[in-house]
PDB file of C-alpha atoms in Angstrom:
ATOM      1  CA  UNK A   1      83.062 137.248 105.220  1.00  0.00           C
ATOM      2  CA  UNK A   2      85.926 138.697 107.417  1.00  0.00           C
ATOM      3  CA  UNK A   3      89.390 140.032 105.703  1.00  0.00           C
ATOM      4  CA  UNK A   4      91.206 136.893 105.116  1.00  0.00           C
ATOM      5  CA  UNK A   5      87.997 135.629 103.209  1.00  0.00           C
ATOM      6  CA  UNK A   6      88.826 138.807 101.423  1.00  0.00           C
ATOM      7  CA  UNK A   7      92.489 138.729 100.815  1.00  0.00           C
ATOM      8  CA  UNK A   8      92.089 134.710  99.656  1.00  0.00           C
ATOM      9  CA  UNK A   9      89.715 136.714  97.273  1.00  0.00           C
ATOM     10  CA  UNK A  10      91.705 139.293  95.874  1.00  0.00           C
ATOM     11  CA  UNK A  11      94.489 136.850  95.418  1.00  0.00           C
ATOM     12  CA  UNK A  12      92.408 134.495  93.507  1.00  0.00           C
ATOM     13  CA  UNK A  13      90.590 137.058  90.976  1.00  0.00           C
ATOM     14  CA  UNK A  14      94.463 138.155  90.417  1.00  0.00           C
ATOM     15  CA  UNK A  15      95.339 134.417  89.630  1.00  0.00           C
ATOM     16  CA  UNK A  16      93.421 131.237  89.973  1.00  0.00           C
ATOM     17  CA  UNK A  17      95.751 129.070  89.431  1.00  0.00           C
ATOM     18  CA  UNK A  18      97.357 129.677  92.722  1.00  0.00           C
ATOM     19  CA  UNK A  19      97.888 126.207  94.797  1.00  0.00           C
ATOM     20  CA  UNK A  20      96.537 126.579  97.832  1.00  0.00           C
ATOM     21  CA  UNK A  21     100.461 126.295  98.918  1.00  0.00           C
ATOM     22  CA  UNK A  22     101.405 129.845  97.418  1.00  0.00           C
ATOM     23  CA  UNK A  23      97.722 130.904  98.594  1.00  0.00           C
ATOM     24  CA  UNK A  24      98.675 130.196 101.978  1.00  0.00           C
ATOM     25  CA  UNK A  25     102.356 131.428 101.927  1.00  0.00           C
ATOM     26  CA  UNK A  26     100.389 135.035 100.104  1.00  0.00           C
ATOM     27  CA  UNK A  27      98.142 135.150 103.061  1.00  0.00           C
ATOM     28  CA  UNK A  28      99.769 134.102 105.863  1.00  0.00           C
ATOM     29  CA  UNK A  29      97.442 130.890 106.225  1.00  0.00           C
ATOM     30  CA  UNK A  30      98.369 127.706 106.640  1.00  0.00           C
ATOM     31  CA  UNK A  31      97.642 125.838 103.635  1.00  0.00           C
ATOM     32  CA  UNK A  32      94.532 123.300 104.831  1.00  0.00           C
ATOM     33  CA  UNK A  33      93.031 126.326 106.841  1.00  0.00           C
ATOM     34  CA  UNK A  34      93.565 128.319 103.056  1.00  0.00           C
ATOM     35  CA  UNK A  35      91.882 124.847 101.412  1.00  0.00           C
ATOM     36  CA  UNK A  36      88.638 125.190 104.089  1.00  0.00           C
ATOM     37  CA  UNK A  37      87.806 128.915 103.698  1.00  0.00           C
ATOM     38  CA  UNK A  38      88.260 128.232  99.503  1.00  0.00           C
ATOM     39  CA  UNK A  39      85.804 125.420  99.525  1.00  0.00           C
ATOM     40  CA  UNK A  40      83.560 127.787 101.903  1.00  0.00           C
ATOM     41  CA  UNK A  41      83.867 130.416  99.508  1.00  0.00           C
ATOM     42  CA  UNK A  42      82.772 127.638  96.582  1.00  0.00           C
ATOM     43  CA  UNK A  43      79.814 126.300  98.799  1.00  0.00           C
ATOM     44  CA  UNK A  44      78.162 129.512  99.937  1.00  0.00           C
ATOM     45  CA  UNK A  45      78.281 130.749  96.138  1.00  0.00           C
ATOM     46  CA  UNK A  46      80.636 133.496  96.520  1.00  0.00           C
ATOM     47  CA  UNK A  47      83.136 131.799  94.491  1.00  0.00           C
ATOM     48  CA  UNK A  48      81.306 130.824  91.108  1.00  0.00           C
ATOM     49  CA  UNK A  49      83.853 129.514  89.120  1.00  0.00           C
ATOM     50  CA  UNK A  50      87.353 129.615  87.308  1.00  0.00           C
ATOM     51  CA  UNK A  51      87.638 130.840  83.918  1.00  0.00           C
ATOM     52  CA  UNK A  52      90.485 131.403  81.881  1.00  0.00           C
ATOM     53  CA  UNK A  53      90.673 135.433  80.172  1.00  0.00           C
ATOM     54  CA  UNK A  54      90.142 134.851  76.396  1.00  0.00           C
ATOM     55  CA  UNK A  55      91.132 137.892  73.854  1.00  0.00           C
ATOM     56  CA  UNK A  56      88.335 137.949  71.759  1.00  0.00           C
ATOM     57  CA  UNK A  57      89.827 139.816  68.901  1.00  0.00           C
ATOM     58  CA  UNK A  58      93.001 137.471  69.117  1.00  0.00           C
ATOM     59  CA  UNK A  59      90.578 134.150  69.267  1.00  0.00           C
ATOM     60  CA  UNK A  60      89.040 135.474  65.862  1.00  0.00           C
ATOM     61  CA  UNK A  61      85.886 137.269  67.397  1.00  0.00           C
ATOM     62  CA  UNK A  62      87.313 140.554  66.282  1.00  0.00           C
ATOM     63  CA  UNK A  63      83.927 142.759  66.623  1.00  0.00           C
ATOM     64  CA  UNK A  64      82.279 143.114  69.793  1.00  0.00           C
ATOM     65  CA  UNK A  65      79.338 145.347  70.869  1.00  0.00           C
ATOM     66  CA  UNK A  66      76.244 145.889  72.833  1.00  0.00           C
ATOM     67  CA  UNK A  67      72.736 145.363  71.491  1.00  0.00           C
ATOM     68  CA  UNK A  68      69.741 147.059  73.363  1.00  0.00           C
ATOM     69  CA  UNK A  69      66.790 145.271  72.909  1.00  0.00           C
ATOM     70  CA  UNK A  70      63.062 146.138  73.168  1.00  0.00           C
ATOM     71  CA  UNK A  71      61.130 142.997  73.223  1.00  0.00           C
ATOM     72  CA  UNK A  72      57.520 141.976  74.884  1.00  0.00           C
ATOM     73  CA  UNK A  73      55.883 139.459  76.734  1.00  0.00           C
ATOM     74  CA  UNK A  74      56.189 135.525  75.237  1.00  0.00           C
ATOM     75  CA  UNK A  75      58.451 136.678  72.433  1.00  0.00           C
ATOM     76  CA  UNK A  76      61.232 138.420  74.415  1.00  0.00           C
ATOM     77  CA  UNK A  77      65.044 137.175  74.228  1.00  0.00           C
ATOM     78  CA  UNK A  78      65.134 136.360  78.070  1.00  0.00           C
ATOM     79  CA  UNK A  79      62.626 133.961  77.576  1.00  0.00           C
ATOM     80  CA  UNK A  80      64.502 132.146  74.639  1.00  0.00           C
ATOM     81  CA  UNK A  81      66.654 129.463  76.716  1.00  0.00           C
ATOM     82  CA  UNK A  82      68.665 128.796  73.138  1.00  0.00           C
ATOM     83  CA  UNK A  83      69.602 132.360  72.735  1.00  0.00           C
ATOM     84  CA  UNK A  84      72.099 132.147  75.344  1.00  0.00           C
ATOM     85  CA  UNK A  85      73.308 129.345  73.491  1.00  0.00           C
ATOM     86  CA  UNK A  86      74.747 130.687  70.629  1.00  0.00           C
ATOM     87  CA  UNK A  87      78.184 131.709  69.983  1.00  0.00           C
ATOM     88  CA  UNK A  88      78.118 134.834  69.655  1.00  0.00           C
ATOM     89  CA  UNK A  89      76.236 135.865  72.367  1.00  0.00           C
ATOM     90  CA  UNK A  90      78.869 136.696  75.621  1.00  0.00           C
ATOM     91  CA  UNK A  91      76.230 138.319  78.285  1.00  0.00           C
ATOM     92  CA  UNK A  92      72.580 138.796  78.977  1.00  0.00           C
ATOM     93  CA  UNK A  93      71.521 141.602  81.201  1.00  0.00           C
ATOM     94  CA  UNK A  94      67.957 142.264  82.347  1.00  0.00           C
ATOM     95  CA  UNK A  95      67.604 145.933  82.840  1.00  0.00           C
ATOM     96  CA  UNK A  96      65.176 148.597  83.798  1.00  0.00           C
ATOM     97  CA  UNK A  97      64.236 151.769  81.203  1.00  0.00           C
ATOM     98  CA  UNK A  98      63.074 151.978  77.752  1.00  0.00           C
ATOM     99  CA  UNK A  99      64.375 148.593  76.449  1.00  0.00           C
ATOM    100  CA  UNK A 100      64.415 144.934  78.212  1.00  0.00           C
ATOM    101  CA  UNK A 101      67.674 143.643  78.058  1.00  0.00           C
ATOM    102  CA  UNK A 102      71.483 144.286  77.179  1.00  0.00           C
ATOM    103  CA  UNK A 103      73.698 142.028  75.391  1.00  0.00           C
ATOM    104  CA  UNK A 104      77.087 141.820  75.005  1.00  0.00           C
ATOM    105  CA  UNK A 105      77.888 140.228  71.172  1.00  0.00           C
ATOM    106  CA  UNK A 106      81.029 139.208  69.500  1.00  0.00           C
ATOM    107  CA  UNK A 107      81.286 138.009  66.119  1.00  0.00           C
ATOM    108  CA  UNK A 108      83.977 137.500  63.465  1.00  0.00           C
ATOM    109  CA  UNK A 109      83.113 140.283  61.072  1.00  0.00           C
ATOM    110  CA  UNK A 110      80.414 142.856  60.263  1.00  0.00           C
ATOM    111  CA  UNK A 111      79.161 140.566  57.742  1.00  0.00           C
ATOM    112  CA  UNK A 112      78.085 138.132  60.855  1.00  0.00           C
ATOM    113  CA  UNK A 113      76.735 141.386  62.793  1.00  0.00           C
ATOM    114  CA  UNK A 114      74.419 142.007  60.529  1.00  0.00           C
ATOM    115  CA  UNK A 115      73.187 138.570  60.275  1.00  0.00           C
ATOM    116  CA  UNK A 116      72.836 138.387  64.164  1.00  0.00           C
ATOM    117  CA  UNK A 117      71.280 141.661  64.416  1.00  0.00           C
ATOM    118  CA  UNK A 118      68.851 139.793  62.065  1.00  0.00           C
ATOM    119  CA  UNK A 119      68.380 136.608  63.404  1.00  0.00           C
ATOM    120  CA  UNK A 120      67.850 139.344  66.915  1.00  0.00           C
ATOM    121  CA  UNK A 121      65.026 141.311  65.330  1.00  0.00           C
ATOM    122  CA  UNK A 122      62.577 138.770  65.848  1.00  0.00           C
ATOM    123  CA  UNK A 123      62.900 139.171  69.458  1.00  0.00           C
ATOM    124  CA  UNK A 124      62.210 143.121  69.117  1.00  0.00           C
ATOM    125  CA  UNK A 125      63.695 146.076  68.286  1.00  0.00           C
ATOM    126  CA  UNK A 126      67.328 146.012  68.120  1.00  0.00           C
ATOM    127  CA  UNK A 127      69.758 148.865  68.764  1.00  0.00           C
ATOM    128  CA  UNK A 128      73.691 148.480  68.811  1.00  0.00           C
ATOM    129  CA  UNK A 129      76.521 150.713  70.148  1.00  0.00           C
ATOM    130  CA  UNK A 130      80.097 148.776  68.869  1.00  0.00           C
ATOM    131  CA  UNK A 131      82.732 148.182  71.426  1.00  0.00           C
ATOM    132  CA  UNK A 132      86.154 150.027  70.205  1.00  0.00           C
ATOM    133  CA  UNK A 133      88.145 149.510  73.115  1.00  0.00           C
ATOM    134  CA  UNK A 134      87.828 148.199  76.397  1.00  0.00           C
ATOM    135  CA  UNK A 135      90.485 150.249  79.291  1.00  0.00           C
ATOM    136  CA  UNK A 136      88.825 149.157  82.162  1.00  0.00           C
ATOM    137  CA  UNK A 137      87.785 145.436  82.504  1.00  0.00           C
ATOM    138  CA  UNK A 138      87.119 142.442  84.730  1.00  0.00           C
ATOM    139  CA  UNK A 139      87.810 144.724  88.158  1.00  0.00           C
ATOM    140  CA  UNK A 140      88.177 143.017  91.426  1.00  0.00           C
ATOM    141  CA  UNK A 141      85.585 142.499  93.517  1.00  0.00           C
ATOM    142  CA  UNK A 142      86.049 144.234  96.775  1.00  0.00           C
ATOM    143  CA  UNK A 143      85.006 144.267 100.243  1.00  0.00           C
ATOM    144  CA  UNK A 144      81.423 146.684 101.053  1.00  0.00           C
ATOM    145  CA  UNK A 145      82.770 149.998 102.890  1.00  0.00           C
TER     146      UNK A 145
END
């Protein structure tokens, strides 16, 4: 990736619902050369999608937090494919230390926590730390120094 890769980036995770037209006229590209390192970026897996920011709270999934979980061998939550189907579930993380996995929850009320934390517990031991705030989110990916 050189540094126009990189600007076409930064514009992108900024808005990406750019045309390639304002892409081009932002980065000093012409606008098929702008189309041709986009659908690079696509191909080669760098770019993974386009997805619109949701407010959670706002679309009535006002409680969010994360739920460590301790979980072994055939009965562990990564191994559940339908797990990462459900609703409430937002992220999965595989992690190293004294539990298996992270995941990020959201649910309408703390009546529905508890009955996820349940529906969790099967998997292992659950522990959660609720989400108050969030100051610092969805960063731009930047070039390695």
């Amino acid at each position: 990736m050189d540094t126009m890769d990189w600007a076409l980036l930064r514009e992108l995770q900024d808005n990406a619902r750019l045309s390639f037209n304002e892409l081009s006229r932002r980065v000093h590209l012409s606008p098929p050369a702008v189309a041709e390192r986009v659908r690079r970026l696509e191909e080669t897996g760098v770019i993974t999608g386009y997805h619109a920011a949701v407010d959670l709270g706002r679309a009535g999934w006002g409680v969010s937090a994360f739920v460590q979980l301790t979980c072994y061998g055939p009965s562990c939550v990564l191994r559940d494919p339908e797990v990462q189907g459900w609703p409430e579930i937002r992220e999965i993380h595989r992690v190293t230390g004294d539990v298996c996995s992270i995941l990020k929850v959201a649910v309408p009320s703390m009546a529905a926590f508890e009955v996820l934390i349940d529906r969790l517990a099967v998997y292992g031991k659950p522990s959660s730390t609720m989400i108050f705030s969030t100051p610092v989110q969805n960063l731009p990916v930047t070039a390695v120094p």
